Coordinates of C-alpha atoms and ligand atoms in Angstrom, one line a residue:
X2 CA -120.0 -59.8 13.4
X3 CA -123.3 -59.5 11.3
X4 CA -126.3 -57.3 12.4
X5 CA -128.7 -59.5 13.6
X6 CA -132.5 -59.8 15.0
X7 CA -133.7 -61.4 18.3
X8 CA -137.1 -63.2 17.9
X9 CA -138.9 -63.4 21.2
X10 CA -140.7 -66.4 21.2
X11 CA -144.5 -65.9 23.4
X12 CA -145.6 -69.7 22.1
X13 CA -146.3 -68.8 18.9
X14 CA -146.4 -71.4 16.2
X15 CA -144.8 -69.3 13.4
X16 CA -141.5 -68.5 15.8
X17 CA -138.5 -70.5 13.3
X18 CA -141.1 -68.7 10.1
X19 CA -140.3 -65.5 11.8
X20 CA -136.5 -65.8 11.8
X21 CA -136.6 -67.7 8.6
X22 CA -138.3 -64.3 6.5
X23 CA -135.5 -62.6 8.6
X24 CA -132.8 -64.6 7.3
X25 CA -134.5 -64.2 4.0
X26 CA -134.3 -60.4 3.8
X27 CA -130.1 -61.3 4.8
X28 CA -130.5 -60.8 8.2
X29 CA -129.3 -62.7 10.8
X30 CA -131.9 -63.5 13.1
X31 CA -131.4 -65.8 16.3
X32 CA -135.1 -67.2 18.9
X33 CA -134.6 -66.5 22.4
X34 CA -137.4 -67.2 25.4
X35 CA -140.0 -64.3 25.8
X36 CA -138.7 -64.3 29.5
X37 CA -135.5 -63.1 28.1
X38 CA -133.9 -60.1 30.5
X39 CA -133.9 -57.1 29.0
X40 CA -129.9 -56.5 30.1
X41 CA -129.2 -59.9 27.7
X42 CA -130.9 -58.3 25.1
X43 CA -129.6 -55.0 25.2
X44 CA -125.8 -57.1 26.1
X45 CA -126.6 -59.0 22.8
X46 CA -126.9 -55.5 20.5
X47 CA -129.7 -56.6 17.9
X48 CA -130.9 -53.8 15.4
X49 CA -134.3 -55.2 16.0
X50 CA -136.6 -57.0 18.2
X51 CA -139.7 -58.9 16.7
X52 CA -142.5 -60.4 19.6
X53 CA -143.9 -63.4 18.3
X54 CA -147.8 -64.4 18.3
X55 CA -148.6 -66.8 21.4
X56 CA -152.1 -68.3 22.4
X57 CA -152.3 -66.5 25.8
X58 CA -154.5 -62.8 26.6
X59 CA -152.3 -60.4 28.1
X60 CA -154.5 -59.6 30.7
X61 CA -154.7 -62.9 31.8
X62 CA -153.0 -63.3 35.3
X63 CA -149.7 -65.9 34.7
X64 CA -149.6 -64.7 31.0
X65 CA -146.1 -64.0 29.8
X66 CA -145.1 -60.8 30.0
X67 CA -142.3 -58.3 28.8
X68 CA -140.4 -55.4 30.5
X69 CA -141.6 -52.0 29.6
X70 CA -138.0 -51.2 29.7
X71 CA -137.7 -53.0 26.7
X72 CA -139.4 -50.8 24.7
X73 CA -136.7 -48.1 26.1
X74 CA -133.9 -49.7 24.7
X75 CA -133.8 -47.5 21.4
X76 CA -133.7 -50.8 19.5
X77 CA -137.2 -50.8 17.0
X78 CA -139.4 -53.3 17.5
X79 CA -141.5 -55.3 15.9
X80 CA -144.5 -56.9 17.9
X81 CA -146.9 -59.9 15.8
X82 CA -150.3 -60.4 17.4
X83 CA -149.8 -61.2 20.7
X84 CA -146.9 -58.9 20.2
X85 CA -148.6 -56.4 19.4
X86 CA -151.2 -57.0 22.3
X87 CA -148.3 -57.2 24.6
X88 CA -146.5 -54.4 23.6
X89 CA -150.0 -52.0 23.6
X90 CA -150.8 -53.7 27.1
X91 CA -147.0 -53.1 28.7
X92 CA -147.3 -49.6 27.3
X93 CA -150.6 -48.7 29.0
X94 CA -152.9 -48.9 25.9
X95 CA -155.9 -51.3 26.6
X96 CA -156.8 -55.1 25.6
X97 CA -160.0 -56.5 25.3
X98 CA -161.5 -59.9 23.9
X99 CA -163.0 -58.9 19.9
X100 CA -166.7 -58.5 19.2
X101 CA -166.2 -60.9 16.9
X102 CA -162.9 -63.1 16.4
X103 CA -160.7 -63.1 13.0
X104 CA -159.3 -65.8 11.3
X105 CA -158.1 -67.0 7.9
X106 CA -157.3 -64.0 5.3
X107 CA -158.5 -60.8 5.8
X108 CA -158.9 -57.8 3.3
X109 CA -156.6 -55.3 5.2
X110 CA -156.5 -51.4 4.6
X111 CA -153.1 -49.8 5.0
X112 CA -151.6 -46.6 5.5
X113 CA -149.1 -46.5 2.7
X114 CA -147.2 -43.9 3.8
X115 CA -146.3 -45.7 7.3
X116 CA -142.9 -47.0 6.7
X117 CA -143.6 -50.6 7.2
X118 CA -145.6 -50.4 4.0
X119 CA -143.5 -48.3 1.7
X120 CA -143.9 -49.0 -1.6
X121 CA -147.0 -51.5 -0.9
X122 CA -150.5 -50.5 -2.1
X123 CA -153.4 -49.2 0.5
X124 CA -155.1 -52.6 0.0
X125 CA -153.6 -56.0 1.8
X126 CA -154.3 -59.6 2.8
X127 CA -153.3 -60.7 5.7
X128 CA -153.7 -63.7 8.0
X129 CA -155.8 -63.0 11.3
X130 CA -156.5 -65.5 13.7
X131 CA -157.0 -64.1 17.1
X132 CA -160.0 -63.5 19.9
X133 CA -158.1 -59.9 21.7
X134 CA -157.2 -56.7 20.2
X135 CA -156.0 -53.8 20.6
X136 CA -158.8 -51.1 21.7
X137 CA -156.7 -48.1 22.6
X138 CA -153.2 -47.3 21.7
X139 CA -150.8 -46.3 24.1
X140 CA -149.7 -42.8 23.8
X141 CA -147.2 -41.6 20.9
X142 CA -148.9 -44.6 18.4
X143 CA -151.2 -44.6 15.6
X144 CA -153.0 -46.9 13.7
X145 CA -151.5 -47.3 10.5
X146 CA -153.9 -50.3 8.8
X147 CA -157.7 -52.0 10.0
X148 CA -159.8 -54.3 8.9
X149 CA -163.9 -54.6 8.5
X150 CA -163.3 -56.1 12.3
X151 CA -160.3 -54.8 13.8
X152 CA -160.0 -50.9 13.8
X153 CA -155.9 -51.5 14.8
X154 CA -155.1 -54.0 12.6
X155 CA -151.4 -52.3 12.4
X156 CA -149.9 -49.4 14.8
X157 CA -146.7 -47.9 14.6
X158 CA -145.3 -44.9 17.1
X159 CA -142.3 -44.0 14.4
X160 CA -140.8 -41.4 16.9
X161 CA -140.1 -44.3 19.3
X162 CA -139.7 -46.9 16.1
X163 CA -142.3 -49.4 17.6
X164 CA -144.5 -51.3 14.9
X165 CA -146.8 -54.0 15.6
X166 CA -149.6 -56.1 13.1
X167 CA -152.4 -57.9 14.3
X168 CA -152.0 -59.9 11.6
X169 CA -149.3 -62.2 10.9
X170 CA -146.4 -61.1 7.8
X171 CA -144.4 -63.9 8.5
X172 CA -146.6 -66.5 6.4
X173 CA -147.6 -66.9 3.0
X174 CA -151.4 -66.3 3.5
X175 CA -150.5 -62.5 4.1
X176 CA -148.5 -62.3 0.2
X177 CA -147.0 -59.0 0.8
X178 CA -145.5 -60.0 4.4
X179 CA -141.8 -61.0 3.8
X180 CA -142.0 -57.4 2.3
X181 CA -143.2 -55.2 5.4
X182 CA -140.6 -57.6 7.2
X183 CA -138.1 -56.3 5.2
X184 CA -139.3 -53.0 5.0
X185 CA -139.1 -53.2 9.0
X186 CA -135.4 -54.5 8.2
X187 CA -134.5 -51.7 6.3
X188 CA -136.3 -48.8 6.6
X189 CA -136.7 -48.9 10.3
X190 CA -134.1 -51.0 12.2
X191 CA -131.4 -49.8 9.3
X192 CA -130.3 -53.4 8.2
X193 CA -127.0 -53.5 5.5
X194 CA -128.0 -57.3 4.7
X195 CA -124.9 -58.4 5.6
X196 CA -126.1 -62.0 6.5
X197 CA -125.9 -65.3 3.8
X198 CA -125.3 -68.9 4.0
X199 CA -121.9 -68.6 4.4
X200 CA -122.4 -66.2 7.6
X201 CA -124.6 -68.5 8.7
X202 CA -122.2 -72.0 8.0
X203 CA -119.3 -69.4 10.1
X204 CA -121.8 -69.2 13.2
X205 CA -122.9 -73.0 13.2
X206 CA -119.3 -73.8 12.8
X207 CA -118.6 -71.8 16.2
X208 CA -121.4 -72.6 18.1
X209 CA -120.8 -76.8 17.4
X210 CA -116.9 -75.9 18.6
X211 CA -117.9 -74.0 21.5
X212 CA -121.1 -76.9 22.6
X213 CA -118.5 -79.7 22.4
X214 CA -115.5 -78.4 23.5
X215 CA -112.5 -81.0 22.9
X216 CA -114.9 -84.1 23.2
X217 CA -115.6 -86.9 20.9
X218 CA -119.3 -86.8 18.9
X219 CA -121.4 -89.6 17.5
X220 CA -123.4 -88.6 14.7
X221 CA -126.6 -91.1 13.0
X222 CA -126.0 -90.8 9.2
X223 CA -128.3 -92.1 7.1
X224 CA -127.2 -90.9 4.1
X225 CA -130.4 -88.3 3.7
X226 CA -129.7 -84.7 3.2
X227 CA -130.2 -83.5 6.6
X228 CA -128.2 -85.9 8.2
X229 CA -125.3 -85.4 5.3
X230 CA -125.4 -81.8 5.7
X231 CA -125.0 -81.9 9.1
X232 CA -121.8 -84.5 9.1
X233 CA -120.1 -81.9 6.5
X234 CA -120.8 -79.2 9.0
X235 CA -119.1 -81.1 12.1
X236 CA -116.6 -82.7 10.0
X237 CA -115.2 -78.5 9.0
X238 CA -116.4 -78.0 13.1
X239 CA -114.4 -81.0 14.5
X240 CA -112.5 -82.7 12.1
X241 CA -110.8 -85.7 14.1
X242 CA -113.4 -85.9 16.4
X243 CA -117.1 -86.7 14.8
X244 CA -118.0 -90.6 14.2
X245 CA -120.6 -91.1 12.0
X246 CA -122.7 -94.2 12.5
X247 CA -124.8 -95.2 9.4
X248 CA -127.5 -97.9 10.3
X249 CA -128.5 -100.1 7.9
X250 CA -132.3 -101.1 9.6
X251 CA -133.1 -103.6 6.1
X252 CA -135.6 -100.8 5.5
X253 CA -133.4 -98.6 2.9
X254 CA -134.3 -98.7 -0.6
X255 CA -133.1 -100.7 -3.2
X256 CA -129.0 -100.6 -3.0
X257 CA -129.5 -97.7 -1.1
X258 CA -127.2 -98.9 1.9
X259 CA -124.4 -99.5 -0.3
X260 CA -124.7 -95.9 -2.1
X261 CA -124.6 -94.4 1.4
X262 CA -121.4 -96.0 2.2
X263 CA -119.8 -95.6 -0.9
X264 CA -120.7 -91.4 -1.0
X265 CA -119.0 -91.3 2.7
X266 CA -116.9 -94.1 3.3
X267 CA -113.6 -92.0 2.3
X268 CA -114.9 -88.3 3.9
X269 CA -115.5 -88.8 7.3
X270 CA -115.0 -91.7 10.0
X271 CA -117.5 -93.9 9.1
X272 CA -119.2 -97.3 10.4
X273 CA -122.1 -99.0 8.8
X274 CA -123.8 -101.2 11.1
X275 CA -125.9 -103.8 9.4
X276 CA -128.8 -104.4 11.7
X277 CA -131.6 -105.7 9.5
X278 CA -132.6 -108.4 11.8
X279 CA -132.6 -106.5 14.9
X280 CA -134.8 -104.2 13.6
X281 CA -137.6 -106.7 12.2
X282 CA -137.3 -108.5 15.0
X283 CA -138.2 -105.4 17.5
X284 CA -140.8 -104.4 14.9
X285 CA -142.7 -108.0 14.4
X286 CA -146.1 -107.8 14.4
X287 CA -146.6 -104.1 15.0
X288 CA -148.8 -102.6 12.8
X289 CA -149.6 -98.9 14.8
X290 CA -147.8 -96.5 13.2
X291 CA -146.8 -94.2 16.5
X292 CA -145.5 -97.5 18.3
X293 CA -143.1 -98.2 14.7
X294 CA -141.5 -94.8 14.7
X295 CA -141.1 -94.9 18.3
X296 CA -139.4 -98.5 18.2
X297 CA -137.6 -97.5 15.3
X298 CA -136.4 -94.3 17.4
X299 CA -135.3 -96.0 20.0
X300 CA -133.8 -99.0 18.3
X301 CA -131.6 -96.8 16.4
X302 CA -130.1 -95.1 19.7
X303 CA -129.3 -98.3 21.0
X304 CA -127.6 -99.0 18.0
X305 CA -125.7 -95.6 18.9
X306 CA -125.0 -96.7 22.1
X307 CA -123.5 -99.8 21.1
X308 CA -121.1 -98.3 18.9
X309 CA -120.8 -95.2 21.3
X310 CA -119.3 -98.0 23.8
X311 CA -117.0 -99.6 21.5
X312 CA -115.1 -96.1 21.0
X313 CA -115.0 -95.3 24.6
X314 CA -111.4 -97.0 25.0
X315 CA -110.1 -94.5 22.2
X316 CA -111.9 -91.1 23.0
X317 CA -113.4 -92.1 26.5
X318 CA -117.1 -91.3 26.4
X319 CA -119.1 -89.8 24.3
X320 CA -122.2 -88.0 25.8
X321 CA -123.2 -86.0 22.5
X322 CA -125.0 -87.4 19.6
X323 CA -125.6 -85.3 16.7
X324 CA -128.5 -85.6 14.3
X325 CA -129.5 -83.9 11.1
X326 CA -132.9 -82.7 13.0
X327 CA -134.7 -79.8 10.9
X328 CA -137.8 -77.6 12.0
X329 CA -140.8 -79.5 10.5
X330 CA -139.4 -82.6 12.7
X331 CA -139.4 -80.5 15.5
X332 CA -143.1 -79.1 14.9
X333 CA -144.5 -82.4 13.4
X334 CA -143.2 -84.1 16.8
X335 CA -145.7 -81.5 18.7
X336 CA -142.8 -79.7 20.3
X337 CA -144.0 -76.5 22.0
X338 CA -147.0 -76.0 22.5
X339 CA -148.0 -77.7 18.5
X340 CA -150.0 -81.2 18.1
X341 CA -148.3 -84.3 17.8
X342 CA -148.8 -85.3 13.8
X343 CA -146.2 -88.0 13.9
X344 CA -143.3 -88.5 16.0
X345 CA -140.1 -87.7 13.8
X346 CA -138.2 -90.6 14.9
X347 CA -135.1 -88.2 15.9
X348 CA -137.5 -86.3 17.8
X349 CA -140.7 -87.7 19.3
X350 CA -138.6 -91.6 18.7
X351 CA -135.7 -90.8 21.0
X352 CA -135.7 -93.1 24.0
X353 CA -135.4 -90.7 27.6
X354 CA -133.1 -93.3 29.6
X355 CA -130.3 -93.0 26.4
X356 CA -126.8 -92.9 27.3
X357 CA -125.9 -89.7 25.4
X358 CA -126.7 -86.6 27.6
X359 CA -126.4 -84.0 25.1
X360 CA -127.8 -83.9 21.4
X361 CA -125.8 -81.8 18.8
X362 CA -128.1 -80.5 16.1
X363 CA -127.0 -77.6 14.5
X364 CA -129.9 -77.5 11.5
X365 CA -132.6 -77.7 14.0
X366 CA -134.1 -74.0 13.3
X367 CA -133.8 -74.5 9.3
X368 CA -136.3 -75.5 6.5
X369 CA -135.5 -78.2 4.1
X370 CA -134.9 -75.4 1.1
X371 CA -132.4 -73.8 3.4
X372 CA -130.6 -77.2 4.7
X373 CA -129.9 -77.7 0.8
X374 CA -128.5 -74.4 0.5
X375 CA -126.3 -75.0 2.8
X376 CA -125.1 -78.2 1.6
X377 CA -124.2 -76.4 -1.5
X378 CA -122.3 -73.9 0.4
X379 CA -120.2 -76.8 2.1
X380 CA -119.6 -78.2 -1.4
X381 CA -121.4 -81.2 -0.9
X382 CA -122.1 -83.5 -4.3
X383 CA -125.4 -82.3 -5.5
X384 CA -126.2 -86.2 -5.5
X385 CA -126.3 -85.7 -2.4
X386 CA -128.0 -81.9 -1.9
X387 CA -130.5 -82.6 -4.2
X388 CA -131.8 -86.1 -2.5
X389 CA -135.5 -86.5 -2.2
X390 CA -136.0 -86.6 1.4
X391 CA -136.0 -90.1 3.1
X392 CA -137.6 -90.5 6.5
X393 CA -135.3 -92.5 8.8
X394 CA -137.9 -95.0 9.3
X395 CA -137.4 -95.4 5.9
X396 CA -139.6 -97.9 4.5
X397 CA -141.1 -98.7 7.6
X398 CA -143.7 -96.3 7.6
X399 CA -144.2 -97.1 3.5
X400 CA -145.8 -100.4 4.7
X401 CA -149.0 -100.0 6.0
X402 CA -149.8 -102.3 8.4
X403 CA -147.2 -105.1 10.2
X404 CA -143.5 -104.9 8.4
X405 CA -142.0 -108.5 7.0
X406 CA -138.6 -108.8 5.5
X407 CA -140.9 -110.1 1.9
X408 CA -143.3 -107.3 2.3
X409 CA -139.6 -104.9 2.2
X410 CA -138.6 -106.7 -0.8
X411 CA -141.5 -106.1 -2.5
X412 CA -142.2 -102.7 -1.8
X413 CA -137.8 -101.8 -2.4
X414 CA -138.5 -103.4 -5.9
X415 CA -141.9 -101.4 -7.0
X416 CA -140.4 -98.1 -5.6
X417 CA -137.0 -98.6 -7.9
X418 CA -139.0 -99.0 -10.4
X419 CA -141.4 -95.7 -9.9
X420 CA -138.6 -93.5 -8.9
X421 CA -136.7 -94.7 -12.6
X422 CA -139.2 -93.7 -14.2
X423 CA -139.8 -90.8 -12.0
X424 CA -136.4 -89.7 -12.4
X425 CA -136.6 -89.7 -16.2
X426 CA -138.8 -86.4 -15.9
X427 CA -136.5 -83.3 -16.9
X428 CA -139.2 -81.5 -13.8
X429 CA -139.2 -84.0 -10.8
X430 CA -141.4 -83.5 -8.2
X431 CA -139.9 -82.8 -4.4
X432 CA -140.8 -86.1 -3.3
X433 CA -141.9 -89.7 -5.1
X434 CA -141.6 -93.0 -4.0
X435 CA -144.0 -96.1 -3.6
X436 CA -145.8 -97.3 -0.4
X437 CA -147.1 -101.0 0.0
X438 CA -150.9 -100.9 1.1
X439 CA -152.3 -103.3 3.5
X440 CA -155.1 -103.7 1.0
X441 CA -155.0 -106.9 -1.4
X442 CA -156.9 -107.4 -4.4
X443 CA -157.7 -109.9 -6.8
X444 CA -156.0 -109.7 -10.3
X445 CA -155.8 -112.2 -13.2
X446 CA -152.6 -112.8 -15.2
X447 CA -152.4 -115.3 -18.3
X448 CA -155.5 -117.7 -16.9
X449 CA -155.0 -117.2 -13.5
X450 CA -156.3 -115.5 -10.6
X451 CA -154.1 -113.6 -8.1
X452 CA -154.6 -112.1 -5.1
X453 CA -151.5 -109.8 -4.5
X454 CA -150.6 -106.5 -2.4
X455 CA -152.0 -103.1 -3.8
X456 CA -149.0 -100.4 -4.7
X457 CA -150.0 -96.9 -4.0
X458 CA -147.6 -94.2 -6.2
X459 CA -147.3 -90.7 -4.4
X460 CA -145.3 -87.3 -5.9
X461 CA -145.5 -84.6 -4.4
X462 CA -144.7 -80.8 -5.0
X463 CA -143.3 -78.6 -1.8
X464 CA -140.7 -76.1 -0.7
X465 CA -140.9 -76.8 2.9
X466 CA -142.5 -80.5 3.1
X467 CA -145.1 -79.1 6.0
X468 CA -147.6 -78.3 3.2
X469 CA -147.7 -80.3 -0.6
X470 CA -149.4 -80.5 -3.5
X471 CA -149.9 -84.2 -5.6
X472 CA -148.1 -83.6 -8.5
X473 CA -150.1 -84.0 -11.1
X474 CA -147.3 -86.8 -13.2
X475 CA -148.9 -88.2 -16.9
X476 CA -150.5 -90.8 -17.4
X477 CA -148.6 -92.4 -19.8
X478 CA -145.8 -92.0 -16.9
X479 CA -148.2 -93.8 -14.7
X480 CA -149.5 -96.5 -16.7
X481 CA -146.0 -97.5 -17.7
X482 CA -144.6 -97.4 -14.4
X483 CA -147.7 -99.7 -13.4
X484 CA -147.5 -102.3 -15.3
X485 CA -144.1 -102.5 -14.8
X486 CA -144.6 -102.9 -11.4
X487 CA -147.4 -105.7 -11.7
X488 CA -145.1 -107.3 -13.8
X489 CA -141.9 -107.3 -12.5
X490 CA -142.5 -107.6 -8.7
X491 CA -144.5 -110.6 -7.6
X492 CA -147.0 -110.9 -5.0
X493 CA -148.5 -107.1 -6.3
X494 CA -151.7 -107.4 -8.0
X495 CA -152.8 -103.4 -8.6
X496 CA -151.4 -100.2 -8.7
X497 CA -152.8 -96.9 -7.5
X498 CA -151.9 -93.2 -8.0
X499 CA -152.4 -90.7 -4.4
X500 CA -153.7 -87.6 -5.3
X501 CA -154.0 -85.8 -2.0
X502 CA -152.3 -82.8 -0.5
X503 CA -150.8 -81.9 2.7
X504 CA -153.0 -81.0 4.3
X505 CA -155.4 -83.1 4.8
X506 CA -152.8 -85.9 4.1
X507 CA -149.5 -86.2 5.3
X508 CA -146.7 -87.1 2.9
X509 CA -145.9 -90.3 4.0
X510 CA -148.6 -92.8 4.5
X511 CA -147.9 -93.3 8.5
Ligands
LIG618 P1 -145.1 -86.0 6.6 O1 -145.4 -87.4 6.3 O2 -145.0 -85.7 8.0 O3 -143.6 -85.8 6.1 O4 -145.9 -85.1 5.8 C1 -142.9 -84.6 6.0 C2 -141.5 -84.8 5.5 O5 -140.8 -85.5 6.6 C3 -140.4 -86.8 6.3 N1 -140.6 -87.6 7.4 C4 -139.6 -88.0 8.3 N2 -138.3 -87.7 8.3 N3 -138.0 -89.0 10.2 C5 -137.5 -88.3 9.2 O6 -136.3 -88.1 9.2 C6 -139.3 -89.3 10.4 O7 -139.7 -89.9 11.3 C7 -140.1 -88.7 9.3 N4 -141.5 -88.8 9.0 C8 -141.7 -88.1 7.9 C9 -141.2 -87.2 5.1 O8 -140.5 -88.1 4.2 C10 -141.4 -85.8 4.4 O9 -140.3 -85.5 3.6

């Protein structure tokens, strides 16, 4: 059994970042509920115990709260802005609202000789963003870093092995943070680093085993690398009993359908339902994107259920569906307490009156970076690791505007053209392929006028998709790929090159 880390979640946005810089430093780290019971915790055995941010003030009647007894445990802890709040507040120290409220990145001053800082210099960045503070420390603590506005930026009471920040390590505005995280790991909460991908395969393995017990599972390939990591991981789980369903919704790319069913077609039960024309059909004259992920979200579970019903005189019925969900779907979707940006269609898509009463999604706390990783440790064909991600909208949300089976064509011809010439580059970027604008223009070719569809190019360079860079390609790269495209596809008249980040952009166009 590896050593492991319980994060208690207060509504904090940066929760799965938490127990990803955990896993990180090779410890296991598992989320539970704020509300957790102390006896669970203490039952569950963790070497540590990091409190999450939240947007709530502790002194705030119905804010959530903690159990003083948890502090008594003997297990260090580890509280992060409202954490740390909570933890001086539970403890009898005092919160108030700040004279003047931090955010963004802070010069910090710490106390090197604290052990969360060991081996770090006096002077830090970190991210603030909070309106309370701590204004006394309980007794037994001391403040072990400040800032020009926030006298405990840091305490620690190292008797007791209780550390909290004001600021928050887990992201990469504060640049030193994985390493007080670690340093927390290590120095304080005496962590071997026992934990690794494998470890972490082993667990997902048990817990699929023990969710489904010795029933049947549908799972909705699409032949990405979320959705492929995730039908390696139940096909070890549950060998004879996962079905994987691959839709074919006419908005793949070009021979993309037929590569997905040749790389699975002999590794796992697998169906591929051609439903091109159901899909257009439902999606005819829609031009909002929200309303085409949710259509396509839904669509696709009816296709599910369909193919759910014809195994039901085999395995009887099937009540879970797995899905390759990963954390930014979950937080793009506005799960929690986060803003809706768009509605992942296995997320914010999925129809409420569906037939399937349980979802299986074992990959739903990981980053894309981490989802690959683990691919590789299942021994998955790096074709298939190292895939540029593909929304399951798929082209559907490249086409700006209402989708028509000629407007597909056109856009599944100028993308195989980008992405060949993208894929020439010896340094890809994370993420390329062509959308069709809703914008035409007028063109001339030979002595004619056109009027055709304008191709916009985007390429993007991220480790977690939930922030990007454009990559900046060549121009040579560009201008050959563009006349290519003018040329070779009809009905497109111009071609232009995005050169926005995320944010302000997203990635895809809708
Ligand atoms: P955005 O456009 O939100 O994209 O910046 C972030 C990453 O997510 C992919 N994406 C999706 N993936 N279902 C998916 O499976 C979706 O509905 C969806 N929308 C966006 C996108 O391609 C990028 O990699």
């Amino acid at each position: 059994m590896n050593q492991r880390v319980i994060v208690l979640d207060f509504g904090g946005q940066y929760k799965e970042l938490i127990a990803r810089r955990v896993r990180e430093c090779r410890v296991s780290s598992e989320i539970l509920r704020g509300s957790t019971p102390v006896d669970e915790l203490k039952r569950l055995a963790p070497i540590g115990i990091i409190l999450t941010g939240g947007p709530d003030s502790v002194y705030r009647d119905g804010a959530p709260r903690c159990d003083r007894s948890l502090f008594e445990l003997g297990i260090p802890v580890l509280g992060i802005c409202y954490g740390m709040q909570l933890m001086a507040y539970t403890l009898g120290g005092e919160v108030s609202p700040c004279q003047t409220s931090e955010y963004g990145r802070k010069s910090v001053s710490a106390d090197a000789d604290a052990p969360l800082f060991a081996g770090l210099s006096t002077s830090q960045i970190g991210l603030m963003s909070h309106t309370d503070q701590v204004t006394r420390m309980p007794d037994g603590f001391r403040t072990i870093a400040s800032t020009a506005d926030c006298a405990n930026a840091a305490m620690a009471d190292v008797k007791r092995k209780l550390y909290a920040t004001q600021f928050h390590p887990e992201v990469e505005n504060t640049p030193n943070g994985t390493a007080m995280i670690r340093n927390f790991l290590y120095n304080v909460c005496g962590a071997v680093g026992d934990y690794d991908i494998a470890g972490y395969r082993a667990r997902m393995v048990a817990e699929i085993r023990e969710q489904v017990g010795d029933e049947h599972v549908l799972l909705g390939l699409s032949g990405g690398v979320d959705s492929s990591v995730c039908a390696a991981l139940l096909a070890e789980a549950i060998p004879e009993r996962v079905h994987c369903i691959f839709v074919d919704h006419g908005l793949m790319r070009l021979n993309e359908g037929d590569e997905v069913e040749a790389a699975f077609v002999n590794r796992v039960d697998f169906v591929r339902v051609n439903a091109e024309q159901r899909f257009l059909a439902k999606l005819k004259g829609v031009s909002d994107p929200e309303r085409k992920r949710k259509i396509i979200g839904e669509e696709f579970v009816r296709v599910f259920e369909d193919e759910a019903k014809k195994l039901l005189a085999a395995h009887g019925n099937i009540r879970f569906l797995a899905q390759g969900t990963i954390y930014p779907d979950v937080v793009e979707s506005g799960a929690n307490e986060s803003a809706t940006i768009k509605s992942h269609h296995n997320v914010g898509g999925l129809p409420k009156d569906m037939m399937f009463t349980e979802l299986v999604e074992p990959l739903r706390g990981l980053f894309k970076d981490e989802v690959r990783a683990l691919g590789r440790e299942l021994k998955l064909p790096r074709a298939l690791t190292e895939r540029q991600p593909f929304p399951g909208p798929g082209l559907a949300v490249r086409i700006i505007g209402n989708i028509t089976k000629r407007k597909a064509d056109i856009l599944r011809l100028a993308d195989a053209i980008f992405r060949e010439e993208v894929g020439r580059l010896r340094v890809k970027p994370d993420q390329y392929f062509a959308v069709l604008t809703d914008t035409k223009s007028v063109g001339v070719m030979g002595d004619f006028r056109t009027h055709g569809y304008t191709i916009a190019l985007r390429a993007v360079k991220t480790t977690d998709f939930m922030t990007c860079e454009y990559f900046p390609l060549k121009h040579d790269l560009l201008g050959r790929a563009a006349s290519r495209i003018v040329d070779g596809v009809r009905g497109v008249s111009r071609v232009v090159y995005d050169v926005t980040g995320k944010p302000p952009a997203t990635i895809e166009w809708e």
